[in-house]
């Protein structure tokens, strides 16, 4: 369970450009939820993910994961049980390392990075098998550098690598936004499959309202640092793209656009 | 003919010795993208430690190991300044190498005279009285000269360079090495692997400087002395060797980067030696060094931009269909 309690986040405190994004913001994500987060630019979606992962500091509040307040824990330690896939496909892999080396690194997450060989030869067959489930032909070019792969291939690999070791939470930050529609669909299906199979609690920021409606079991809309719409379960299943779009327009009119 | 062999001997000796700095730079500059100026100080520190220990009759192999450790220590310092205290890379190098000027001077004085009372002595002569690397096992098994051409030094430096190259290659394949390469490549990725990318960076700088220090130690075998100015210009020598090696063989894929770097160091030393043999006074040394480095840089930049232009053209063409 991820719990954000009374979070206050101020950008550029004490300067002319000071901006309070979150004021006493709270949100609870239950175990097993696949939460889609929609909202306009600047509504605080990505900031919220960054706060959970520790990429940006907060002024006040508690971030409780599995019953422990992690607000003071450094970013890298939080990723022990959190996986994250970014919008930019090149963030999820190391371009100058081969596919095998990338997989080996991800495979060793949580383990010791000592002086034993980086790539365990016995695991290569397993990596190949995992890659073949993607259906992208990556299993035949495991010795090429990840940097020479396309954005879609890299994003599929990133997703696979992030979920290779047991994690409790998966953070997806517009992870299909940089891909073409067909590849984006493929990555979404893969995401859904992995989240279901491994029973991971997932939070996905997306601008694609159809994905928000079709996938996951809860959807929220954010605006100006608040949750303005929150549906789960059967209510969520009944939500249509039209509902979300209607709300979007309402908000825009309020803002005077 | 003997002039030719003699020239070869000179640039092969220094080529193998300086290839160690270049290998260190392969780690810190190419992999971690850290322009490390500490090398000017750690090269000399390695020489000082080696010279002092030899002066006191310590085994040369042990002295070499001590030089490695001292370089490792000061490289760690540079890394800590950058990673933990957030000081910019160039400044970290300047700070540590400046500090090392005093450290090295005091170390030589205190090491030779036994105490330090403000009277500085800045030289250590690696004299006949000492047992150097070339006079102990296993180097002592080799003949010093074969038909008038020095052989032992070249062979010993060659073996050491290859040994340290293989060690570096092996290290880069371990889990620790893989993580280090990942840190240079994509630090955020290392963070999401629940690891602190900063620690890998510190380790990389430590090893890079350890290699530079060993290079300094071995260089005393060629120069016959340790003097306080021998660290000057090592950044240029190291980087030039690295960049020459990597750009000359940029299309050769079967060769390991560390091998290319060794050959780069030899090419660079060959150019310098030939210039000297052609009658260039040694005062011009550093000027020639900078000149060859500039040419290497222009050459490698030109290549990069050439590639970039080709890509741009490709994109333009494909957008037309």
CSV table of N, CA and C in Angstrom, one decimal, chain A residues 31-169:
chain,number,residue,atom,x,y,z
A,31,UNK,N,-3.2,-2.2,-2.2
A,31,UNK,CA,-2.4,-3.3,-2.8
A,31,UNK,C,-3.3,-3.9,-3.9
A,32,UNK,N,-2.6,-4.2,-5.0
A,32,UNK,CA,-3.4,-4.8,-6.2
A,32,UNK,C,-4.1,-3.9,-7.1
A,33,UNK,N,-4.0,-2.6,-6.7
A,33,UNK,CA,-4.7,-1.6,-7.6
A,33,UNK,C,-3.8,-1.3,-8.8
A,34,UNK,N,-4.4,-1.1,-10.0
A,34,UNK,CA,-3.7,-0.6,-11.2
A,34,UNK,C,-4.4,0.7,-11.4
A,35,UNK,N,-3.7,1.8,-11.0
A,35,UNK,CA,-4.3,3.1,-11.0
A,35,UNK,C,-3.8,3.9,-12.2
A,36,UNK,N,-4.8,4.4,-13.0
A,36,UNK,CA,-4.4,5.3,-14.1
A,36,UNK,C,-4.6,6.7,-13.6
A,37,UNK,N,-3.7,7.6,-13.9
A,37,UNK,CA,-3.8,9.0,-13.5
A,37,UNK,C,-3.8,9.9,-14.8
A,38,UNK,N,-4.9,10.7,-14.9
A,38,UNK,CA,-5.0,11.6,-16.0
A,38,UNK,C,-5.0,13.0,-15.5
A,39,UNK,N,-4.9,13.9,-16.4
A,39,UNK,CA,-4.9,15.3,-16.0
A,39,UNK,C,-4.1,16.2,-16.9
A,40,UNK,N,-4.4,17.5,-16.9
A,40,UNK,CA,-3.7,18.4,-17.8
A,40,UNK,C,-2.3,18.6,-17.4
A,41,UNK,N,-1.5,19.3,-18.2
A,41,UNK,CA,-0.1,19.6,-17.9
A,41,UNK,C,-0.1,20.5,-16.7
A,42,UNK,N,0.9,20.2,-15.8
A,42,UNK,CA,1.0,21.0,-14.6
A,42,UNK,C,0.0,20.7,-13.5
A,43,UNK,N,-0.7,19.6,-13.6
A,43,UNK,CA,-1.7,19.3,-12.6
A,43,UNK,C,-1.1,18.5,-11.5
A,44,UNK,N,0.2,18.0,-11.6
A,44,UNK,CA,0.9,17.4,-10.5
A,44,UNK,C,1.0,15.9,-10.6
A,45,UNK,N,0.7,15.3,-11.8
A,45,UNK,CA,0.8,13.9,-12.0
A,45,UNK,C,2.2,13.4,-11.8
A,46,UNK,N,3.1,13.9,-12.7
A,46,UNK,CA,4.5,13.4,-12.6
A,46,UNK,C,5.2,13.8,-11.3
A,47,UNK,N,4.8,15.0,-10.8
A,47,UNK,CA,5.4,15.5,-9.5
A,47,UNK,C,5.0,14.4,-8.4
A,48,UNK,N,3.8,13.9,-8.5
A,48,UNK,CA,3.4,13.0,-7.5
A,48,UNK,C,4.3,11.7,-7.5
A,49,UNK,N,4.5,11.2,-8.8
A,49,UNK,CA,5.3,10.0,-8.9
A,49,UNK,C,6.8,10.3,-8.4
A,50,UNK,N,7.3,11.5,-8.8
A,50,UNK,CA,8.6,11.9,-8.3
A,50,UNK,C,8.7,12.0,-6.8
A,51,UNK,N,7.6,12.4,-6.2
A,51,UNK,CA,7.6,12.5,-4.7
A,51,UNK,C,7.6,11.1,-4.1
A,52,UNK,N,6.9,10.2,-4.7
A,52,UNK,CA,6.9,8.8,-4.2
A,52,UNK,C,8.3,8.2,-4.3
A,53,UNK,N,8.9,8.4,-5.5
A,53,UNK,CA,10.2,7.8,-5.7
A,53,UNK,C,11.4,8.6,-5.0
A,54,UNK,N,11.1,9.8,-4.6
A,54,UNK,CA,12.2,10.5,-3.9
A,54,UNK,C,13.0,11.3,-4.9
A,55,UNK,N,12.6,11.5,-6.2
A,55,UNK,CA,13.3,12.3,-7.1
A,55,UNK,C,13.3,13.8,-6.8
A,56,UNK,N,12.2,14.2,-6.1
A,56,UNK,CA,12.2,15.6,-5.7
A,56,UNK,C,11.8,15.7,-4.2
A,57,UNK,N,12.3,16.7,-3.5
A,57,UNK,CA,12.0,16.7,-2.1
A,57,UNK,C,10.7,17.4,-1.8
A,58,UNK,N,10.1,17.1,-0.6
A,58,UNK,CA,8.8,17.7,-0.2
A,58,UNK,C,9.0,18.6,1.0
A,59,UNK,N,8.1,19.6,1.2
A,59,UNK,CA,8.2,20.5,2.3
A,59,UNK,C,7.7,19.8,3.6
A,60,UNK,N,6.5,19.1,3.4
A,60,UNK,CA,5.8,18.6,4.6
A,60,UNK,C,5.1,17.3,4.1
A,61,UNK,N,4.9,16.4,5.1
A,61,UNK,CA,4.0,15.3,4.8
A,61,UNK,C,4.7,14.0,5.0
A,62,UNK,N,3.9,12.9,4.8
A,62,UNK,CA,4.5,11.6,5.0
A,62,UNK,C,4.2,10.7,3.8
A,63,UNK,N,5.2,9.9,3.4
A,63,UNK,CA,5.0,9.0,2.3
A,63,UNK,C,5.1,7.6,2.9
A,64,UNK,N,4.0,6.9,3.0
A,64,UNK,CA,4.1,5.6,3.7
A,64,UNK,C,3.9,4.4,2.8
A,65,UNK,N,5.0,3.6,2.7
A,65,UNK,CA,5.0,2.4,1.9
A,65,UNK,C,5.1,1.2,2.7
A,66,UNK,N,4.2,0.3,2.6
A,66,UNK,CA,4.2,-0.9,3.4
A,66,UNK,C,4.3,-0.6,4.9
A,67,UNK,N,3.6,0.5,5.3
A,67,UNK,CA,3.6,0.8,6.8
A,67,UNK,C,4.8,1.6,7.3
A,68,UNK,N,5.7,2.0,6.4
A,68,UNK,CA,6.9,2.7,6.9
A,68,UNK,C,7.0,4.1,6.2
A,69,UNK,N,7.2,5.1,6.9
A,69,UNK,CA,7.4,6.4,6.4
A,69,UNK,C,8.8,6.5,5.7
A,70,UNK,N,8.8,6.8,4.4
A,70,UNK,CA,10.0,6.8,3.7
A,70,UNK,C,10.4,8.2,3.2
A,71,UNK,N,9.8,9.2,3.8
A,71,UNK,CA,10.0,10.6,3.3
A,71,UNK,C,11.4,11.0,3.4
A,72,UNK,N,12.2,10.4,4.3
A,72,UNK,CA,13.6,10.8,4.4
A,72,UNK,C,14.6,9.8,3.8
A,73,UNK,N,14.1,8.8,3.1
A,73,UNK,CA,14.9,7.8,2.5
A,73,UNK,C,15.4,8.3,1.2
A,74,UNK,N,16.8,8.1,0.9
A,74,UNK,CA,17.3,8.6,-0.4
A,74,UNK,C,16.6,7.8,-1.6
A,75,UNK,N,16.6,8.5,-2.7
A,75,UNK,CA,15.9,7.9,-3.9
A,75,UNK,C,16.3,6.5,-4.2
A,76,UNK,N,17.7,6.2,-4.3
A,76,UNK,CA,18.0,4.9,-4.7
A,76,UNK,C,17.6,3.8,-3.9
A,77,UNK,N,17.5,4.0,-2.5
A,77,UNK,CA,17.0,3.0,-1.6
A,77,UNK,C,15.5,2.7,-1.8
A,78,UNK,N,14.8,3.7,-2.2
A,78,UNK,CA,13.3,3.5,-2.4
A,78,UNK,C,13.0,2.5,-3.5
A,79,UNK,N,14.0,2.4,-4.5
A,79,UNK,CA,13.7,1.5,-5.6
A,79,UNK,C,13.9,0.1,-5.3
A,80,UNK,N,14.3,-0.2,-4.1
A,80,UNK,CA,14.4,-1.6,-3.7
A,80,UNK,C,13.1,-2.4,-4.0
A,81,UNK,N,12.0,-1.8,-3.7
A,81,UNK,CA,10.7,-2.5,-4.0
A,81,UNK,C,9.8,-1.7,-5.0
A,82,UNK,N,10.4,-0.7,-5.6
A,82,UNK,CA,9.7,0.0,-6.6
A,82,UNK,C,10.4,-0.1,-8.0
A,83,UNK,N,9.6,-0.3,-9.0
A,83,UNK,CA,10.2,-0.3,-10.4
A,83,UNK,C,9.6,0.9,-11.1
A,84,UNK,N,10.4,1.4,-12.1
A,84,UNK,CA,9.9,2.6,-12.7
A,84,UNK,C,10.2,2.6,-14.2
A,85,UNK,N,9.3,2.9,-15.0
A,85,UNK,CA,9.5,3.0,-16.5
A,85,UNK,C,9.2,4.5,-16.9
A,86,UNK,N,10.1,5.1,-17.6
A,86,UNK,CA,10.0,6.5,-17.9
A,86,UNK,C,9.4,6.7,-19.3
A,87,UNK,N,9.0,8.0,-19.6
A,87,UNK,CA,8.5,8.3,-20.9
A,87,UNK,C,9.6,8.2,-22.0
A,88,UNK,N,10.8,8.6,-21.6
A,88,UNK,CA,11.9,8.5,-22.6
A,88,UNK,C,12.5,7.1,-22.6
A,89,UNK,N,12.3,6.4,-23.7
A,89,UNK,CA,12.8,5.0,-23.8
A,89,UNK,C,14.2,4.8,-23.5
A,90,UNK,N,15.1,5.8,-23.7
A,90,UNK,CA,16.5,5.6,-23.4
A,90,UNK,C,16.8,5.6,-21.9
A,91,UNK,N,15.8,6.0,-21.1
A,91,UNK,CA,16.1,6.0,-19.6
A,91,UNK,C,16.1,4.6,-19.0
A,92,UNK,N,15.5,3.7,-19.7
A,92,UNK,CA,15.3,2.4,-19.0
A,92,UNK,C,16.4,1.3,-19.3
A,93,UNK,N,17.3,1.7,-20.2
A,93,UNK,CA,18.4,0.7,-20.5
A,93,UNK,C,19.7,1.5,-20.6
A,94,UNK,N,20.8,0.7,-20.6
A,94,UNK,CA,22.1,1.4,-20.8
A,94,UNK,C,22.5,1.2,-22.2
A,95,UNK,N,22.6,2.3,-23.0
A,95,UNK,CA,22.9,2.2,-24.4
A,95,UNK,C,24.2,1.5,-24.8
A,96,UNK,N,25.3,1.7,-24.1
A,96,UNK,CA,26.5,1.1,-24.6
A,96,UNK,C,26.7,-0.4,-24.0
A,97,UNK,N,25.8,-0.9,-23.2
A,97,UNK,CA,25.8,-2.3,-22.8
A,97,UNK,C,25.0,-3.1,-23.7
A,98,UNK,N,25.4,-4.4,-23.9
A,98,UNK,CA,24.6,-5.3,-24.8
A,98,UNK,C,23.3,-5.6,-24.1
A,99,UNK,N,22.4,-6.2,-24.9
A,99,UNK,CA,21.1,-6.6,-24.3
A,99,UNK,C,21.3,-7.6,-23.1
A,100,UNK,N,22.2,-8.6,-23.3
A,100,UNK,CA,22.5,-9.5,-22.3
A,100,UNK,C,23.0,-8.8,-21.0
A,101,UNK,N,23.9,-7.9,-21.2
A,101,UNK,CA,24.5,-7.2,-20.0
A,101,UNK,C,23.4,-6.4,-19.3
A,102,UNK,N,22.5,-5.8,-20.1
A,102,UNK,CA,21.4,-5.0,-19.5
A,102,UNK,C,20.5,-5.9,-18.7
A,103,UNK,N,20.2,-7.1,-19.3
A,103,UNK,CA,19.3,-8.0,-18.5
A,103,UNK,C,20.0,-8.5,-17.3
A,104,UNK,N,21.3,-8.8,-17.4
A,104,UNK,CA,22.1,-9.3,-16.2
A,104,UNK,C,22.1,-8.3,-15.1
A,105,UNK,N,22.2,-7.0,-15.4
A,105,UNK,CA,22.2,-6.0,-14.4
A,105,UNK,C,20.9,-6.0,-13.7
A,106,UNK,N,19.8,-6.0,-14.5
A,106,UNK,CA,18.4,-5.9,-13.9
A,106,UNK,C,18.2,-7.2,-13.1
A,107,UNK,N,18.7,-8.3,-13.6
A,107,UNK,CA,18.5,-9.6,-12.9
A,107,UNK,C,19.1,-9.6,-11.5
A,108,UNK,N,20.2,-8.8,-11.4
A,108,UNK,CA,20.9,-8.7,-10.1
A,108,UNK,C,20.4,-7.7,-9.1
A,109,UNK,N,19.3,-7.0,-9.5
A,109,UNK,CA,18.8,-5.9,-8.6
A,109,UNK,C,18.6,-6.5,-7.2
A,110,UNK,N,19.0,-5.7,-6.2
A,110,UNK,CA,18.8,-6.2,-4.9
A,110,UNK,C,20.0,-7.1,-4.4
A,111,UNK,N,20.8,-7.6,-5.3
A,111,UNK,CA,21.9,-8.5,-5.0
A,111,UNK,C,23.1,-7.7,-4.8
A,112,UNK,N,24.2,-8.4,-4.6
A,112,UNK,CA,25.5,-7.8,-4.4
A,112,UNK,C,26.2,-7.5,-5.7
A,113,UNK,N,26.8,-6.4,-5.9
A,113,UNK,CA,27.5,-6.1,-7.2
A,113,UNK,C,29.0,-6.2,-6.9
A,114,UNK,N,29.5,-7.4,-6.7
A,114,UNK,CA,30.8,-7.6,-6.3
A,114,UNK,C,31.7,-8.0,-7.5
A,115,UNK,N,32.7,-8.9,-7.3
A,115,UNK,CA,33.6,-9.2,-8.3
A,115,UNK,C,33.4,-10.5,-9.0
A,116,UNK,N,32.2,-11.0,-8.8
A,116,UNK,CA,31.8,-12.2,-9.6
A,116,UNK,C,31.4,-11.8,-11.0
A,117,UNK,N,31.4,-12.7,-12.0
A,117,UNK,CA,31.2,-12.3,-13.4
A,117,UNK,C,29.8,-11.7,-13.5
A,118,UNK,N,29.8,-10.6,-14.3
A,118,UNK,CA,28.5,-9.8,-14.5
A,118,UNK,C,27.4,-10.6,-15.1
A,119,UNK,N,27.8,-11.4,-16.2
A,119,UNK,CA,26.8,-12.2,-16.9
A,119,UNK,C,27.0,-13.6,-16.5
A,120,UNK,N,26.0,-14.2,-15.8
A,120,UNK,CA,26.0,-15.6,-15.5
A,120,UNK,C,25.5,-16.4,-16.7
A,121,UNK,N,26.4,-17.2,-17.3
A,121,UNK,CA,26.1,-17.9,-18.5
A,121,UNK,C,24.9,-18.8,-18.4
A,122,UNK,N,24.7,-19.3,-17.2
A,122,UNK,CA,23.5,-20.2,-17.0
A,122,UNK,C,22.2,-19.5,-17.1
A,123,UNK,N,22.2,-18.2,-17.0
A,123,UNK,CA,21.0,-17.4,-17.0
A,123,UNK,C,20.6,-16.9,-18.4
A,124,UNK,N,21.6,-17.1,-19.3
A,124,UNK,CA,21.3,-16.5,-20.7
A,124,UNK,C,20.1,-17.1,-21.4
A,125,UNK,N,20.0,-18.5,-21.2
A,125,UNK,CA,18.8,-19.2,-21.8
A,125,UNK,C,17.5,-18.6,-21.2
A,126,UNK,N,17.5,-18.3,-20.0
A,126,UNK,CA,16.3,-17.7,-19.3
A,126,UNK,C,16.0,-16.3,-19.9
A,127,UNK,N,17.1,-15.5,-20.1
A,127,UNK,CA,16.9,-14.2,-20.7
A,127,UNK,C,16.3,-14.3,-22.1
A,128,UNK,N,16.9,-15.2,-22.8
A,128,UNK,CA,16.4,-15.4,-24.2
A,128,UNK,C,14.9,-15.8,-24.2
A,129,UNK,N,14.6,-16.7,-23.3
A,129,UNK,CA,13.2,-17.1,-23.3
A,129,UNK,C,12.3,-15.9,-22.9
A,130,UNK,N,12.7,-15.1,-22.0
A,130,UNK,CA,11.9,-13.9,-21.6
A,130,UNK,C,11.7,-13.0,-22.8
A,131,UNK,N,12.9,-12.7,-23.5
A,131,UNK,CA,12.8,-11.8,-24.6
A,131,UNK,C,11.9,-12.3,-25.7
A,132,UNK,N,11.9,-13.6,-25.9
A,132,UNK,CA,11.1,-14.2,-27.0
A,132,UNK,C,9.6,-14.0,-26.7
A,133,UNK,N,9.2,-13.8,-25.4
A,133,UNK,CA,7.8,-13.6,-25.2
A,133,UNK,C,7.3,-12.2,-25.7
A,134,UNK,N,8.3,-11.3,-26.0
A,134,UNK,CA,7.9,-10.0,-26.5
A,134,UNK,C,7.5,-10.1,-28.0
A,135,UNK,N,8.1,-11.1,-28.6
A,135,UNK,CA,7.8,-11.2,-30.1
A,135,UNK,C,8.4,-10.1,-30.9
A,136,UNK,N,9.5,-9.6,-30.5
A,136,UNK,CA,10.2,-8.5,-31.2
A,136,UNK,C,11.5,-9.0,-31.9
A,137,UNK,N,11.8,-10.2,-31.7
A,137,UNK,CA,13.0,-10.8,-32.3
A,137,UNK,C,14.3,-10.4,-31.5
A,138,UNK,N,14.1,-9.9,-30.3
A,138,UNK,CA,15.3,-9.4,-29.6
A,138,UNK,C,16.2,-10.6,-29.1
A,139,UNK,N,15.5,-11.8,-29.0
A,139,UNK,CA,16.3,-13.0,-28.5
A,139,UNK,C,17.4,-13.4,-29.5
A,140,UNK,N,17.3,-12.9,-30.8
A,140,UNK,CA,18.3,-13.3,-31.7
A,140,UNK,C,19.5,-12.3,-31.8
A,141,UNK,N,19.3,-11.2,-31.1
A,141,UNK,CA,20.4,-10.2,-31.2
A,141,UNK,C,20.8,-9.7,-29.8
A,142,UNK,N,21.1,-10.7,-28.9
A,142,UNK,CA,21.3,-10.4,-27.5
A,142,UNK,C,22.7,-9.8,-27.3
A,143,UNK,N,23.6,-9.9,-28.3
A,143,UNK,CA,24.9,-9.3,-28.1
A,143,UNK,C,25.1,-8.0,-28.8
A,144,UNK,N,24.0,-7.4,-29.3
A,144,UNK,CA,24.2,-6.0,-29.8
A,144,UNK,C,23.9,-5.0,-28.7
A,145,UNK,N,24.3,-3.8,-28.9
A,145,UNK,CA,24.2,-2.8,-27.8
A,145,UNK,C,22.7,-2.3,-27.8
A,146,UNK,N,22.2,-2.0,-26.6
A,146,UNK,CA,20.9,-1.6,-26.4
A,146,UNK,C,20.6,-0.3,-27.1
A,147,UNK,N,21.7,0.5,-27.3
A,147,UNK,CA,21.6,1.8,-27.9
A,147,UNK,C,21.1,1.8,-29.4
A,148,UNK,N,21.3,0.6,-30.0
A,148,UNK,CA,21.0,0.5,-31.4
A,148,UNK,C,19.5,0.0,-31.6
A,149,UNK,N,18.8,-0.2,-30.5
A,149,UNK,CA,17.4,-0.7,-30.6
A,149,UNK,C,16.5,0.5,-30.8
A,150,UNK,N,15.3,0.3,-31.4
A,150,UNK,CA,14.3,1.3,-31.5
A,150,UNK,C,13.7,1.7,-30.2
A,151,UNK,N,13.0,2.8,-30.2
A,151,UNK,CA,12.3,3.2,-28.9
A,151,UNK,C,11.4,2.2,-28.4
A,152,UNK,N,10.6,1.6,-29.2
A,152,UNK,CA,9.6,0.6,-28.8
A,152,UNK,C,10.3,-0.6,-28.2
A,153,UNK,N,11.4,-1.1,-28.9
A,153,UNK,CA,12.1,-2.3,-28.4
A,153,UNK,C,12.7,-2.0,-27.1
A,154,UNK,N,13.3,-0.8,-26.9
A,154,UNK,CA,13.9,-0.4,-25.7
A,154,UNK,C,12.9,-0.3,-24.5
A,155,UNK,N,11.7,0.2,-24.8
A,155,UNK,CA,10.7,0.4,-23.8
A,155,UNK,C,10.2,-1.0,-23.4
A,156,UNK,N,10.0,-1.9,-24.3
A,156,UNK,CA,9.6,-3.3,-24.0
A,156,UNK,C,10.6,-3.9,-23.1
A,157,UNK,N,11.9,-3.7,-23.5
A,157,UNK,CA,13.0,-4.3,-22.6
A,157,UNK,C,13.0,-3.7,-21.2
A,158,UNK,N,12.8,-2.4,-21.2
A,158,UNK,CA,12.8,-1.7,-19.9
A,158,UNK,C,11.7,-2.2,-19.0
A,159,UNK,N,10.5,-2.5,-19.6
A,159,UNK,CA,9.4,-3.0,-18.8
A,159,UNK,C,9.7,-4.4,-18.3
A,160,UNK,N,10.3,-5.2,-19.2
A,160,UNK,CA,10.7,-6.6,-18.8
A,160,UNK,C,11.7,-6.6,-17.7
A,161,UNK,N,12.7,-5.7,-17.9
A,161,UNK,CA,13.8,-5.6,-16.9
A,161,UNK,C,13.4,-5.1,-15.5
A,162,UNK,N,12.5,-4.1,-15.6
A,162,UNK,CA,12.0,-3.5,-14.3
A,162,UNK,C,11.3,-4.6,-13.5
A,163,UNK,N,10.6,-5.5,-14.2
A,163,UNK,CA,9.7,-6.4,-13.4
A,163,UNK,C,10.4,-7.8,-13.3
A,164,UNK,N,11.7,-7.9,-13.6
A,164,UNK,CA,12.4,-9.2,-13.6
A,164,UNK,C,12.5,-9.7,-12.1
A,165,UNK,N,12.9,-8.7,-11.2
A,165,UNK,CA,13.1,-9.1,-9.8
A,165,UNK,C,11.7,-8.8,-9.1
A,166,UNK,N,11.4,-9.4,-8.0
A,166,UNK,CA,10.2,-9.1,-7.4
A,166,UNK,C,10.1,-7.7,-6.8
A,167,UNK,N,9.1,-6.9,-7.3
A,167,UNK,CA,8.9,-5.6,-6.8
A,167,UNK,C,7.4,-5.5,-6.3
A,168,UNK,N,7.1,-4.6,-5.5
A,168,UNK,CA,5.8,-4.4,-5.0
A,168,UNK,C,5.0,-3.4,-5.8
A,169,UNK,N,5.7,-2.4,-6.3
A,169,UNK,CA,5.1,-1.3,-7.0
A,169,UNK,C,5.7,-1.0,-8.3
